[in-house]
C-alpha cells in the first residue's frame, strides 16, 4: 500500500496544498477570532527577514520610521469622501471603552493616511520642512469576509509609508522610486519572484489616490497576487486636512503626497511562488536559516556538527545546528524539507570516518557527498546558484503561461485556464474590464508594450494584464 503524501499534491487541490503546507511547516495557525492568524516562530522568522531587507531599502530612500496610534477618530475618515467610501465595508469600530459608551466612536486602524495627515498638517509649515518622508511598521485591521492565512486576514502586519512633497513631480517621482528601487528590487532580488511592475486602472486604484503603482506576481497555479502598491495621493488628503506650506515665493501651497505599503501577504506569495509538493522552498537571500547542519547519530557527530555550525556562522552563513539525535533522523529531515531550508548538511559516523558530509539541496533537489573542509568555500556559491534558479523558474512560469490576445473572450479564456493574458487597453477599456469582472477576472495592471510602466492610463500602446487573482 502506497504511503500517503505529507501534503496534498498541488495538481490535485492547490488551495488545500497551501493550507497543508502552512500547517505542516509550522508557519501559522488560525486565530481564535475568525479572520485572524497566529504566526508561529518559523513563519515569523521569514517576516522578520522581510522586514530587515525592506527596512534597509526604505531608509536608503530617505524615509524615517515613526509610529502612530492604532485608534483613529471616526470623524477623521469622513474628511476624504472617496477614502471613507472605499474602506467603509472593512472597518472595525470601537463604540465602548472603560465600561462606557465613547463620545465619538474610534476606528481600528485600516490604514493611516488620515491620522498621519492630521500630524503632517502640524509639522509642515515651510518648504524647508519638505519632503517629509515617514514610514511605520504596524498592524492594521480590515474586516475580511473570506479569510485565508497570510493572503487575506482581518488583522495583518505591514509597513506603510507616507510622504509630503512640494510639487506633483517630486511626489510622482518618489512613488515611482519606492515602486522600483525598494519594492521591485526586494521582490526580484531577495524573494526571487519575477513581479510585473504596472499601473492600476482607475477602477482598481487605492481609495483617494490619483494613481496606484502595483507589483503583480504569478503564483504556482497561474493566478495573480498583488504583492505591493505605491500610491500618488495628489492633494486630496492635503485639502481634507489643510496640509499647507509656505513656498519660496511666500505663498501658501498644498503639499503633494504619496503612500505605499507591503504586508505579510508576501509570506503567502513566497509559499505559492516557490513551494512544491514536498513543502516550502525559501530563497537563500531571504532564509532565516540558510543551512541546517544535522547530526545523524552518535556523540562524535554531535560534536562535529556543533563545531561546523560555529565555523559556518563565522563566515556569515545563517546556520542552525540540529543535534537532536534522540529524534529519528528521517523525521527531522522531512521537517526541514517542509520548511524549505535551502541546504542540509548531514553528518553521521561513516561520514566522519571519510571526512565527508552529505549535502542535500532543497531547491534543485538531490544529494551528494562533499568534503567537510570544502563546505566553507562551497556553500556561498551553492546558495547563490539556488537563488538564481528560483528567480529563473518564476520568470519562465510567467512567460510560458501568459498569452497575447486581441479579444475580451480570449482574455477571459486564458485567465480561466490558469494563466495571464495581455490585451491592448484600447481594445479592452473600462467596459471590457467590467465584463471580465462578471467572470471573476480582473485587470491586474497596465503596462507599456515594452514592459515599462505607462505615464498615463490612456498612453498609446498601453497593454492590460488580465488574470484571476487572490
Short mmCIF file of C-alpha atoms in Angstrom, two decimals:
data_model
loop_
_atom_site.label_atom_id
_atom_site.label_comp_id
_atom_site.label_asym_id
_atom_site.label_seq_id
_atom_site.Cartn_x
_atom_site.Cartn_y
_atom_site.Cartn_z
CA UNK A 1 0.00 0.00 0.00
CA UNK A 2 1.46 3.34 -1.08
CA UNK A 3 2.34 5.79 1.69
CA UNK A 4 0.06 8.85 1.79
CA UNK A 5 1.83 12.10 0.81
CA UNK A 6 2.65 14.56 3.57
CA UNK A 7 0.98 17.35 1.58
CA UNK A 8 -1.99 17.31 -0.78
CA UNK A 9 -0.40 17.47 -4.28
CA UNK A 10 -0.63 20.90 -5.92
CA UNK A 11 -2.14 19.45 -9.10
CA UNK A 12 -4.89 17.78 -7.08
CA UNK A 13 -6.00 20.74 -4.93
CA UNK A 14 -3.80 23.87 -4.83
CA UNK A 15 -5.71 25.66 -2.02
CA UNK A 16 -5.59 22.51 0.16
CA UNK A 17 -1.87 22.12 -0.60
CA UNK A 18 -1.34 25.73 0.53
CA UNK A 19 -3.16 25.16 3.82
CA UNK A 20 -1.42 21.82 4.40
CA UNK A 21 1.98 23.43 3.91
CA UNK A 22 1.25 26.26 6.35
CA UNK A 23 0.23 23.71 8.97
CA UNK A 24 2.92 21.06 8.39
CA UNK A 25 5.77 23.58 8.03
CA UNK A 26 4.60 25.27 11.26
CA UNK A 27 4.22 28.70 9.69
CA UNK A 28 0.91 29.84 11.21
CA UNK A 29 -2.38 28.86 12.81
CA UNK A 30 -5.84 30.35 12.62
CA UNK A 31 -6.55 32.77 15.48
CA UNK A 32 -9.49 32.47 17.89
CA UNK A 33 -11.40 35.27 16.13
CA UNK A 34 -12.45 34.48 12.57
CA UNK A 35 -10.05 36.03 10.08
CA UNK A 36 -7.11 36.38 12.48
CA UNK A 37 -3.90 34.38 12.48
CA UNK A 38 -1.17 33.32 14.88
CA UNK A 39 2.21 33.49 13.16
CA UNK A 40 4.46 30.76 14.52
CA UNK A 41 8.20 31.29 15.12
CA UNK A 42 9.43 29.89 11.80
CA UNK A 43 6.84 31.87 9.85
CA UNK A 44 7.62 34.99 11.84
CA UNK A 45 11.31 34.45 11.13
CA UNK A 46 10.51 34.79 7.42
CA UNK A 47 8.61 38.03 8.11
CA UNK A 48 11.50 39.36 10.23
CA UNK A 49 13.92 38.78 7.36
CA UNK A 50 11.50 40.56 5.01
CA UNK A 51 11.33 43.46 7.45
CA UNK A 52 15.10 43.70 7.68
CA UNK A 53 15.62 43.71 3.93
CA UNK A 54 12.75 46.13 3.29
CA UNK A 55 13.63 48.46 6.15
CA UNK A 56 17.16 48.93 4.85
CA UNK A 57 15.86 49.84 1.39
CA UNK A 58 13.23 52.21 2.79
CA UNK A 59 15.87 54.04 4.82
CA UNK A 60 18.14 54.21 1.78
CA UNK A 61 15.25 56.04 0.06
CA UNK A 62 15.37 58.66 2.83
CA UNK A 63 12.33 57.68 4.92
CA UNK A 64 12.45 57.51 8.73
CA UNK A 65 10.46 55.17 10.93
CA UNK A 66 7.80 56.51 13.29
CA UNK A 67 4.66 55.19 14.97
CA UNK A 68 1.08 56.45 15.03
CA UNK A 69 -1.89 55.31 17.15
CA UNK A 70 -3.94 52.20 16.44
CA UNK A 71 -7.19 54.03 17.23
CA UNK A 72 -8.38 56.74 14.84
CA UNK A 73 -11.34 59.06 15.49
CA UNK A 74 -14.13 58.07 13.12
CA UNK A 75 -14.54 61.68 12.03
CA UNK A 76 -11.03 61.63 10.52
CA UNK A 77 -12.06 59.10 7.90
CA UNK A 78 -15.08 61.13 6.81
CA UNK A 79 -12.89 64.07 5.77
CA UNK A 80 -11.87 62.40 2.49
CA UNK A 81 -15.07 61.10 0.91
CA UNK A 82 -13.58 58.58 -1.54
CA UNK A 83 -11.30 57.20 1.15
CA UNK A 84 -14.06 56.50 3.68
CA UNK A 85 -16.31 55.05 0.99
CA UNK A 86 -13.55 52.66 -0.09
CA UNK A 87 -12.87 51.38 3.44
CA UNK A 88 -16.36 51.51 5.00
CA UNK A 89 -17.18 47.79 4.47
CA UNK A 90 -13.92 46.71 6.12
CA UNK A 91 -13.89 48.93 9.22
CA UNK A 92 -13.79 47.67 12.79
CA UNK A 93 -15.34 50.36 15.01
CA UNK A 94 -14.99 50.66 18.79
CA UNK A 95 -18.02 52.24 20.49
CA UNK A 96 -17.32 51.43 24.16
CA UNK A 97 -14.23 51.76 26.34
CA UNK A 98 -13.68 51.63 30.10
CA UNK A 99 -17.22 50.41 30.57
CA UNK A 100 -18.74 53.49 28.98
CA UNK A 101 -20.00 54.49 25.56
CA UNK A 102 -17.44 56.68 23.81
CA UNK A 103 -18.39 60.24 22.90
CA UNK A 104 -17.04 59.54 19.42
CA UNK A 105 -16.53 56.04 18.01
CA UNK A 106 -12.95 55.17 17.06
CA UNK A 107 -11.85 53.09 14.11
CA UNK A 108 -9.21 50.39 14.49
CA UNK A 109 -6.50 51.41 12.01
CA UNK A 110 -7.31 50.13 8.47
CA UNK A 111 -4.54 52.38 7.08
CA UNK A 112 -3.10 55.64 8.41
CA UNK A 113 -3.49 58.32 5.73
CA UNK A 114 -5.99 60.26 7.85
CA UNK A 115 -4.26 60.28 11.23
CA UNK A 116 -0.82 60.88 9.72
CA UNK A 117 -2.15 63.80 7.70
CA UNK A 118 -3.56 65.33 10.87
CA UNK A 119 0.01 65.46 12.19
CA UNK A 120 1.58 66.40 8.88
CA UNK A 121 -0.63 69.50 8.93
CA UNK A 122 1.00 70.46 12.25
CA UNK A 123 4.56 69.55 11.33
CA UNK A 124 4.74 71.12 7.84
CA UNK A 125 4.99 74.93 7.87
CA UNK A 126 7.54 75.85 5.22
CA UNK A 127 9.13 74.48 2.07
CA UNK A 128 12.14 73.82 4.32
CA UNK A 129 10.12 71.05 6.02
CA UNK A 130 9.72 69.18 2.73
CA UNK A 131 9.96 66.50 1.65
CA UNK A 132 8.67 64.81 4.80
CA UNK A 133 9.27 61.06 4.49
CA UNK A 134 7.77 58.80 7.16
CA UNK A 135 7.36 55.02 7.42
CA UNK A 136 5.81 52.87 10.12
CA UNK A 137 5.79 49.14 10.83
CA UNK A 138 2.43 48.24 12.34
CA UNK A 139 -0.66 46.06 12.32
CA UNK A 140 -3.89 47.01 10.60
CA UNK A 141 -7.44 45.68 10.72
CA UNK A 142 -9.69 45.27 7.68
CA UNK A 143 -12.64 43.02 8.41
CA UNK A 144 -12.29 40.18 5.93
CA UNK A 145 -15.28 38.20 4.71
CA UNK A 146 -13.28 35.41 3.01
CA UNK A 147 -10.13 34.96 5.10
CA UNK A 148 -7.10 32.92 4.08
CA UNK A 149 -3.96 32.80 6.22
CA UNK A 150 -1.32 35.32 5.11
CA UNK A 151 -3.30 36.27 1.98
CA UNK A 152 -6.44 37.82 3.44
CA UNK A 153 -6.78 38.20 7.20
CA UNK A 154 -8.76 40.66 9.27
CA UNK A 155 -5.58 41.70 11.05
CA UNK A 156 -2.22 41.67 9.31
CA UNK A 157 1.26 43.14 9.69
CA UNK A 158 2.74 45.61 7.26
CA UNK A 159 4.75 48.74 6.66
CA UNK A 160 3.08 51.88 5.41
CA UNK A 161 4.99 54.85 4.08
CA UNK A 162 3.54 58.36 3.95
CA UNK A 163 5.25 61.36 2.42
CA UNK A 164 4.61 65.04 1.70
CA UNK A 165 6.29 66.97 -1.13
CA UNK A 166 6.40 70.49 -2.53
CA UNK A 167 5.36 69.52 -6.07
CA UNK A 168 3.44 66.95 -8.06
CA UNK A 169 6.61 65.94 -9.90
CA UNK A 170 8.53 65.31 -6.68
CA UNK A 171 5.73 63.16 -5.24
CA UNK A 172 5.28 61.27 -8.51
CA UNK A 173 9.00 60.51 -8.74
CA UNK A 174 9.18 59.37 -5.12
CA UNK A 175 6.24 56.99 -5.51
CA UNK A 176 7.99 55.54 -8.58
CA UNK A 177 11.27 55.27 -6.65
CA UNK A 178 9.62 53.22 -3.89
CA UNK A 179 7.90 51.08 -6.53
CA UNK A 180 11.11 50.25 -8.36
CA UNK A 181 14.11 50.71 -6.05
CA UNK A 182 12.52 49.44 -2.84
CA UNK A 183 9.72 47.01 -3.68
CA UNK A 184 10.77 45.58 -7.04
CA UNK A 185 14.41 45.28 -6.01
CA UNK A 186 13.43 43.35 -2.89
CA UNK A 187 10.86 41.10 -4.55
CA UNK A 188 13.03 40.20 -7.52
CA UNK A 189 16.46 40.01 -5.91
CA UNK A 190 15.56 38.67 -2.46
CA UNK A 191 12.18 36.92 -2.76
CA UNK A 192 13.15 35.57 -6.19
CA UNK A 193 9.71 36.43 -7.64
CA UNK A 194 9.69 37.94 -11.13
CA UNK A 195 7.00 40.52 -10.48
CA UNK A 196 5.43 42.70 -13.16
CA UNK A 197 5.51 46.44 -12.45
CA UNK A 198 2.46 48.29 -13.66
CA UNK A 199 -0.21 50.90 -13.14
CA UNK A 200 -3.65 50.15 -11.72
CA UNK A 201 -6.73 51.05 -13.74
CA UNK A 202 -8.95 53.83 -12.32
CA UNK A 203 -11.36 51.15 -11.07
CA UNK A 204 -8.61 49.38 -9.11
CA UNK A 205 -6.87 52.43 -7.61
CA UNK A 206 -6.44 52.90 -3.89
CA UNK A 207 -9.33 54.90 -2.41
CA UNK A 208 -8.31 58.57 -2.51
CA UNK A 209 -5.34 58.16 -4.89
CA UNK A 210 -4.81 59.74 -8.30
CA UNK A 211 -2.51 56.90 -9.38
CA UNK A 212 -1.59 53.49 -7.98
CA UNK A 213 1.54 51.59 -8.98
CA UNK A 214 1.45 47.85 -8.35
CA UNK A 215 3.67 44.77 -8.38
CA UNK A 216 1.94 41.58 -9.53
CA UNK A 217 3.34 38.09 -9.13
CA UNK A 218 2.19 34.89 -10.81
CA UNK A 219 1.62 32.10 -8.30
CA UNK A 220 2.17 28.40 -8.91
CA UNK A 221 -1.41 27.88 -10.07
CA UNK A 222 -1.25 30.76 -12.57
CA UNK A 223 -3.30 33.22 -10.52
CA UNK A 224 -2.03 36.72 -9.78
CA UNK A 225 -1.17 38.13 -6.37
CA UNK A 226 -0.82 41.85 -5.73
CA UNK A 227 2.46 41.92 -3.81
CA UNK A 228 2.63 45.64 -3.00
CA UNK A 229 1.45 49.09 -4.07
CA UNK A 230 2.72 52.66 -4.18
CA UNK A 231 0.18 55.48 -4.49
CA UNK A 232 0.21 59.07 -5.65
CA UNK A 233 -2.38 60.84 -3.49
CA UNK A 234 -2.20 64.20 -5.24
CA UNK A 235 -3.57 66.91 -2.93
CA UNK A 236 -6.71 65.02 -1.90
CA UNK A 237 -5.70 64.48 1.72
CA UNK A 238 -3.87 67.81 1.90
CA UNK A 239 -7.16 69.54 1.09
CA UNK A 240 -9.07 67.47 3.63
CA UNK A 241 -6.58 68.16 6.43
CA UNK A 242 -5.38 71.59 5.30
CA UNK A 243 -1.78 70.44 4.99
CA UNK A 244 -0.07 73.52 3.54
CA UNK A 245 3.40 75.02 3.40
CA UNK A 246 4.83 78.47 2.76
CA UNK A 247 6.62 78.34 -0.61
CA UNK A 248 9.85 80.12 -1.54
CA UNK A 249 7.63 82.72 -3.21
CA UNK A 250 5.85 83.39 0.08
CA UNK A 251 2.60 81.70 -0.99
CA UNK A 252 0.57 79.08 0.91
CA UNK A 253 0.56 75.88 -1.14
CA UNK A 254 -0.94 72.43 -0.62
CA UNK A 255 1.53 69.56 -0.27
CA UNK A 256 1.54 66.65 -2.73
CA UNK A 257 1.58 63.23 -1.15
CA UNK A 258 2.31 59.53 -1.53
CA UNK A 259 1.57 56.41 0.47
CA UNK A 260 2.89 52.89 -0.08
CA UNK A 261 2.86 49.52 1.63
CA UNK A 262 3.62 45.81 1.64
CA UNK A 263 2.40 43.25 4.15
CA UNK A 264 2.56 39.69 5.48
CA UNK A 265 0.76 38.81 2.24
CA UNK A 266 4.30 38.48 0.86
CA UNK A 267 4.72 35.35 3.00
CA UNK A 268 1.74 33.85 1.17
CA UNK A 269 3.26 34.93 -2.13
CA UNK A 270 6.55 33.26 -1.18
CA UNK A 271 4.76 29.99 -0.42
CA UNK A 272 2.67 29.93 -3.60
CA UNK A 273 5.50 31.06 -5.87
CA UNK A 274 8.21 28.65 -4.76
CA UNK A 275 6.57 25.79 -2.85
CA UNK A 276 6.33 22.30 -4.32
CA UNK A 277 4.75 19.01 -3.32
CA UNK A 278 7.49 18.46 -0.72
CA UNK A 279 6.96 21.79 1.02
CA UNK A 280 8.30 25.29 1.02
CA UNK A 281 11.43 26.39 -0.83
CA UNK A 282 12.93 29.52 0.72
CA UNK A 283 15.20 31.78 -1.36
CA UNK A 284 18.67 31.72 0.25
CA UNK A 285 18.96 35.52 0.43
CA UNK A 286 15.74 35.61 2.44
CA UNK A 287 16.11 32.47 4.54
CA UNK A 288 16.43 32.97 8.29
CA UNK A 289 18.13 29.55 8.20
CA UNK A 290 20.19 29.09 5.05
CA UNK A 291 21.91 25.88 6.14
CA UNK A 292 20.93 23.30 8.74
CA UNK A 293 23.79 21.10 9.93
CA UNK A 294 22.38 17.77 11.09
CA UNK A 295 23.87 15.03 13.23
CA UNK A 296 22.51 11.67 12.08
CA UNK A 297 23.55 9.81 15.26
CA UNK A 298 26.46 9.41 17.65
CA UNK A 299 28.24 11.68 20.12
CA UNK A 300 31.14 12.35 17.75
CA UNK A 301 28.73 13.52 15.03
CA UNK A 302 27.03 15.84 17.54
CA UNK A 303 30.36 17.40 18.46
CA UNK A 304 31.30 17.79 14.79
CA UNK A 305 28.05 19.48 13.70
CA UNK A 306 28.35 21.96 16.57
CA UNK A 307 31.93 22.77 15.60
CA UNK A 308 30.99 23.05 11.90
CA UNK A 309 27.99 25.21 12.72
CA UNK A 310 30.18 27.72 14.56
CA UNK A 311 32.68 27.77 11.69
CA UNK A 312 29.99 28.44 9.07
CA UNK A 313 28.34 31.15 11.20
CA UNK A 314 31.71 32.89 11.41
CA UNK A 315 31.67 33.04 7.60
CA UNK A 316 28.37 34.92 7.66
CA UNK A 317 26.12 31.97 6.75
CA UNK A 318 22.83 31.77 8.67
CA UNK A 319 23.11 28.32 10.23
CA UNK A 320 21.08 26.18 12.60
CA UNK A 321 22.54 23.09 14.22
CA UNK A 322 20.21 20.10 14.57
CA UNK A 323 21.79 17.76 17.10
CA UNK A 324 18.53 16.16 18.29
CA UNK A 325 19.75 12.58 17.87
CA UNK A 326 17.00 11.34 20.19
CA UNK A 327 14.52 12.19 17.38
CA UNK A 328 14.60 9.91 14.29
CA UNK A 329 16.74 11.39 11.54
CA UNK A 330 14.17 10.75 8.79
CA UNK A 331 11.51 12.70 10.64
CA UNK A 332 13.86 15.64 11.16
CA UNK A 333 14.94 15.63 7.51
CA UNK A 334 11.29 15.73 6.35
CA UNK A 335 10.56 18.62 8.74
CA UNK A 336 13.45 20.69 7.36
CA UNK A 337 12.40 19.85 3.82
CA UNK A 338 8.86 21.05 4.57
CA UNK A 339 10.27 24.30 5.97
CA UNK A 340 12.26 24.80 2.77
CA UNK A 341 15.70 25.40 4.28
CA UNK A 342 17.95 25.72 1.20
CA UNK A 343 20.71 23.32 2.26
CA UNK A 344 21.02 20.42 4.69
CA UNK A 345 24.47 19.19 5.71
CA UNK A 346 24.09 15.69 7.17
CA UNK A 347 26.87 14.07 9.19
CA UNK A 348 26.97 10.60 10.73
CA UNK A 349 29.66 8.19 11.98
CA UNK A 350 30.54 6.92 8.49
CA UNK A 351 30.80 10.48 7.17
CA UNK A 352 33.22 11.36 9.96
CA UNK A 353 35.44 8.41 9.06
CA UNK A 354 35.55 9.56 5.42
CA UNK A 355 35.89 13.29 6.28
CA UNK A 356 32.77 14.00 4.25
CA UNK A 357 29.19 15.18 4.73
CA UNK A 358 26.06 14.51 2.72
CA UNK A 359 24.90 17.74 1.08
CA UNK A 360 21.15 17.93 0.34
CA UNK A 361 19.92 20.87 -1.75
CA UNK A 362 16.24 21.73 -1.32
CA UNK A 363 15.76 23.95 -4.38
CA UNK A 364 17.16 21.86 -7.26
CA UNK A 365 16.89 18.65 -5.22
CA UNK A 366 19.42 15.87 -4.93
CA UNK A 367 22.18 14.78 -2.54
CA UNK A 368 25.92 14.33 -2.89
CA UNK A 369 28.86 13.69 -0.57
CA UNK A 370 31.28 16.60 -0.17
CA UNK A 371 34.43 17.21 1.82
CA UNK A 372 33.64 18.78 5.20
CA UNK A 373 36.68 21.03 4.82
CA UNK A 374 35.35 22.35 1.47
CA UNK A 375 31.97 23.46 2.83
CA UNK A 376 33.06 26.97 3.80
CA UNK A 377 34.01 27.74 0.21
CA UNK A 378 31.29 25.68 -1.48
CA UNK A 379 28.14 26.79 0.38
CA UNK A 380 28.08 30.51 -0.58
CA UNK A 381 28.33 29.53 -4.27
CA UNK A 382 25.54 26.96 -3.94
CA UNK A 383 23.26 29.42 -2.18
CA UNK A 384 23.66 31.98 -4.95
CA UNK A 385 23.06 29.34 -7.63
CA UNK A 386 19.84 28.28 -5.93
CA UNK A 387 18.69 31.88 -5.50
CA UNK A 388 19.12 32.41 -9.23
CA UNK A 389 17.24 29.19 -10.03
CA UNK A 390 14.12 30.29 -8.13
CA UNK A 391 14.00 33.62 -9.97
CA UNK A 392 14.55 31.86 -13.29
CA UNK A 393 11.71 29.42 -12.58
CA UNK A 394 9.41 32.29 -11.60
CA UNK A 395 10.16 34.16 -14.83
CA UNK A 396 9.80 31.08 -17.02
CA UNK A 397 6.44 30.22 -15.46
CA UNK A 398 5.07 33.70 -16.04
CA UNK A 399 6.33 33.93 -19.61
CA UNK A 400 5.12 30.45 -20.58
CA UNK A 401 1.64 30.98 -19.10
CA UNK A 402 0.99 34.48 -20.47
CA UNK A 403 -0.97 34.71 -23.73
CA UNK A 404 -1.14 37.60 -26.19
CA UNK A 405 -4.82 38.08 -27.05
CA UNK A 406 -6.94 40.51 -29.05
CA UNK A 407 -10.47 39.92 -27.73
CA UNK A 408 -12.22 40.01 -24.37
CA UNK A 409 -13.33 36.40 -24.85
CA UNK A 410 -9.76 35.23 -25.40
CA UNK A 411 -8.61 37.15 -22.32
CA UNK A 412 -11.26 35.53 -20.14
CA UNK A 413 -10.44 32.09 -21.55
CA UNK A 414 -6.71 32.45 -20.82
CA UNK A 415 -7.37 33.60 -17.25
CA UNK A 416 -9.92 30.87 -16.58
CA UNK A 417 -7.47 28.27 -17.86
CA UNK A 418 -4.94 29.29 -15.19
CA UNK A 419 -2.78 31.86 -16.90
CA UNK A 420 -2.45 35.55 -17.69
CA UNK A 421 -3.43 37.44 -20.81
CA UNK A 422 -2.07 40.62 -22.38
CA UNK A 423 -4.63 42.63 -24.30
CA UNK A 424 -4.41 46.20 -25.66
CA UNK A 425 -6.12 48.56 -23.20
CA UNK A 426 -7.60 50.44 -26.16
CA UNK A 427 -9.39 47.20 -27.09
CA UNK A 428 -10.49 46.29 -23.56
CA UNK A 429 -11.25 49.61 -21.89
CA UNK A 430 -13.39 50.17 -18.80
CA UNK A 431 -16.37 48.49 -20.45
CA UNK A 432 -14.41 45.32 -21.15
CA UNK A 433 -12.94 45.43 -17.65
CA UNK A 434 -16.47 45.34 -16.23
CA UNK A 435 -17.37 42.37 -18.45
CA UNK A 436 -14.33 40.43 -17.25
CA UNK A 437 -15.23 41.15 -13.61
CA UNK A 438 -18.51 39.27 -14.16
CA UNK A 439 -16.36 36.17 -14.75
CA UNK A 440 -14.15 36.77 -11.68
CA UNK A 441 -11.34 38.00 -13.93
CA UNK A 442 -9.64 41.34 -13.27
CA UNK A 443 -7.19 43.73 -14.87
CA UNK A 444 -4.17 43.35 -12.64
CA UNK A 445 -2.27 46.30 -14.10
CA UNK A 446 -1.49 48.35 -17.17
CA UNK A 447 1.97 48.17 -18.75
CA UNK A 448 3.60 49.66 -21.83
CA UNK A 449 4.30 47.38 -24.78
CA UNK A 450 7.96 47.17 -23.73
CA UNK A 451 7.00 46.14 -20.18
CA UNK A 452 7.64 49.51 -18.54
CA UNK A 453 5.07 51.46 -16.51
CA UNK A 454 2.97 53.80 -18.71
CA UNK A 455 2.83 57.50 -17.84
CA UNK A 456 -0.96 57.59 -18.07
CA UNK A 457 -3.88 55.16 -18.20
CA UNK A 458 -4.57 56.01 -21.84
CA UNK A 459 -0.96 56.27 -23.03
CA UNK A 460 -0.52 54.90 -26.58
CA UNK A 461 0.42 51.24 -26.67
CA UNK A 462 -0.76 50.50 -23.14
CA UNK A 463 -1.46 46.81 -22.50
CA UNK A 464 -3.71 45.33 -19.79
CA UNK A 465 -2.52 42.29 -17.83
CA UNK A 466 -5.61 40.18 -17.16
CA UNK A 467 -5.89 37.28 -14.69
CA UNK A 468 -7.77 35.65 -11.89
CA UNK A 469 -6.31 36.68 -8.58
CA UNK A 470 -6.07 36.11 -4.86
#
